[in-house]
C-alpha positions as protocol buffer text, in pm:
chain_id: "A"
residue {
  index: 1
  type: MET
  ca { x: -1912 y: -6600 z: 2787 }
}
residue {
  index: 2
  type: GLU
  ca { x: -1591 y: -6797 z: 2749 }
}
residue {
  index: 3
  type: THR
  ca { x: -1604 y: -7174 z: 2719 }
}
residue {
  index: 4
  type: GLU
  ca { x: -1351 y: -7385 z: 2904 }
}
residue {
  index: 5
  type: GLN
  ca { x: -1064 y: -7524 z: 2699 }
}
residue {
  index: 6
  type: SER
  ca { x: -1047 y: -7892 z: 2628 }
}
residue {
  index: 7
  type: PHE
  ca { x: -759 y: -8089 z: 2776 }
}
residue {
  index: 8
  type: GLU
  ca { x: -595 y: -8110 z: 2434 }
}
residue {
  index: 9
  type: GLU
  ca { x: -625 y: -7735 z: 2370 }
}
residue {
  index: 10
  type: ALA
  ca { x: -486 y: -7652 z: 2714 }
}
residue {
  index: 11
  type: LEU
  ca { x: -196 y: -7893 z: 2672 }
}
residue {
  index: 12
  type: GLU
  ca { x: -114 y: -7754 z: 2328 }
}
residue {
  index: 13
  type: ARG
  ca { x: -110 y: -7397 z: 2463 }
}
residue {
  index: 14
  type: LEU
  ca { x: 101 y: -7509 z: 2759 }
}
residue {
  index: 15
  type: GLU
  ca { x: 356 y: -7658 z: 2518 }
}
residue {
  index: 16
  type: GLU
  ca { x: 365 y: -7327 z: 2328 }
}
residue {
  index: 17
  type: ILE
  ca { x: 425 y: -7138 z: 2651 }
}
residue {
  index: 18
  type: VAL
  ca { x: 708 y: -7369 z: 2754 }
}
residue {
  index: 19
  type: THR
  ca { x: 874 y: -7320 z: 2415 }
}
residue {
  index: 20
  type: LEU
  ca { x: 842 y: -6941 z: 2440 }
}
residue {
  index: 21
  type: LEU
  ca { x: 985 y: -6936 z: 2791 }
}
residue {
  index: 22
  type: GLU
  ca { x: 1270 y: -7172 z: 2702 }
}
residue {
  index: 23
  type: GLU
  ca { x: 1369 y: -6943 z: 2415 }
}
residue {
  index: 24
  type: GLY
  ca { x: 1428 y: -6669 z: 2672 }
}
residue {
  index: 25
  type: GLU
  ca { x: 1341 y: -6392 z: 2428 }
}
residue {
  index: 26
  type: ALA
  ca { x: 1027 y: -6260 z: 2598 }
}
residue {
  index: 27
  type: PRO
  ca { x: 1055 y: -5940 z: 2803 }
}
residue {
  index: 28
  type: LEU
  ca { x: 1016 y: -5991 z: 3177 }
}
residue {
  index: 29
  type: GLU
  ca { x: 653 y: -5874 z: 3193 }
}
residue {
  index: 30
  type: GLN
  ca { x: 552 y: -6102 z: 2907 }
}
residue {
  index: 31
  type: ALA
  ca { x: 746 y: -6395 z: 3055 }
}
residue {
  index: 32
  type: MET
  ca { x: 569 y: -6346 z: 3387 }
}
residue {
  index: 33
  type: ALA
  ca { x: 228 y: -6336 z: 3215 }
}
residue {
  index: 34
  type: LEU
  ca { x: 314 y: -6651 z: 3018 }
}
residue {
  index: 35
  type: TYR
  ca { x: 428 y: -6825 z: 3335 }
}
residue {
  index: 36
  type: GLU
  ca { x: 104 y: -6731 z: 3512 }
}
residue {
  index: 37
  type: GLU
  ca { x: -100 y: -6861 z: 3218 }
}
residue {
  index: 38
  type: GLY
  ca { x: 104 y: -7180 z: 3224 }
}
residue {
  index: 39
  type: VAL
  ca { x: 33 y: -7236 z: 3593 }
}
residue {
  index: 40
  type: LYS
  ca { x: -340 y: -7195 z: 3529 }
}
residue {
  index: 41
  type: LEU
  ca { x: -329 y: -7434 z: 3233 }
}
residue {
  index: 42
  type: THR
  ca { x: -136 y: -7689 z: 3439 }
}
residue {
  index: 43
  type: ALA
  ca { x: -406 y: -7679 z: 3707 }
}
residue {
  index: 44
  type: LEU
  ca { x: -677 y: -7713 z: 3441 }
}
residue {
  index: 45
  type: CYS
  ca { x: -506 y: -8017 z: 3287 }
}
residue {
  index: 46
  type: GLN
  ca { x: -448 y: -8180 z: 3625 }
}
residue {
  index: 47
  type: GLY
  ca { x: -812 y: -8126 z: 3718 }
}
residue {
  index: 48
  type: LYS
  ca { x: -935 y: -8281 z: 3393 }
}
residue {
  index: 49
  type: LEU
  ca { x: -702 y: -8580 z: 3437 }
}
residue {
  index: 50
  type: SER
  ca { x: -826 y: -8628 z: 3793 }
}
residue {
  index: 51
  type: VAL
  ca { x: -1190 y: -8627 z: 3679 }
}
residue {
  index: 52
  type: ALA
  ca { x: -1110 y: -8874 z: 3400 }
}
residue {
  index: 53
  type: GLU
  ca { x: -928 y: -9104 z: 3644 }
}
residue {
  index: 54
  type: LYS
  ca { x: -1224 y: -9103 z: 3883 }
}
residue {
  index: 55
  type: LYS
  ca { x: -1464 y: -9183 z: 3598 }
}
residue {
  index: 56
  type: LEU
  ca { x: -1245 y: -9472 z: 3485 }
}
residue {
  index: 57
  type: ASP
  ca { x: -1227 y: -9605 z: 3841 }
}
residue {
  index: 58
  type: GLN
  ca { x: -1608 y: -9594 z: 3862 }
}
residue {
  index: 59
  type: ILE
  ca { x: -1646 y: -9773 z: 3529 }
}
residue {
  index: 60
  type: LEU
  ca { x: -1400 y: -10043 z: 3629 }
}
residue {
  index: 61
  type: GLU
  ca { x: -1565 y: -10088 z: 3969 }
}
residue {
  index: 62
  type: GLN
  ca { x: -1907 y: -10127 z: 3805 }
}
residue {
  index: 63
  type: ASP
  ca { x: -1761 y: -10382 z: 3566 }
}
residue {
  index: 64
  type: GLY
  ca { x: -1622 y: -10579 z: 3860 }
}
residue {
  index: 65
  type: THR
  ca { x: -1272 y: -10597 z: 3717 }
}
residue {
  index: 66
  type: LEU
  ca { x: -1109 y: -10354 z: 3958 }
}
residue {
  index: 67
  type: ARG
  ca { x: -983 y: -10528 z: 4269 }
}
residue {
  index: 68
  type: GLU
  ca { x: -712 y: -10287 z: 4382 }
}
residue {
  index: 69
  type: LYS
  ca { x: -609 y: -9939 z: 4280 }
}
residue {
  index: 70
  type: GLY
  ca { x: -393 y: -9971 z: 3974 }
}
residue {
  index: 71
  type: GLY
  ca { x: -595 y: -10251 z: 3818 }
}
residue {
  index: 72
  type: ALA
  ca { x: -420 y: -10546 z: 3989 }
}
residue {
  index: 73
  type: GLN
  ca { x: -646 y: -10849 z: 4014 }
}
């Protein structure tokens, strides 16, 4: 069973993919596979950031310091 990548691992792999695609040396099939992997990693990272943002909002609300979205008091 595969474990889910951490945000940092996914971001690092995404940076590798971008570099490989920017070099333009990969054959079409490999470039398409890299692109597909990159899309999946982007979604994973966005999901993890969304969860982290919600947790921070909850923490700040419990603390009573959050008045408006964005932390304005």
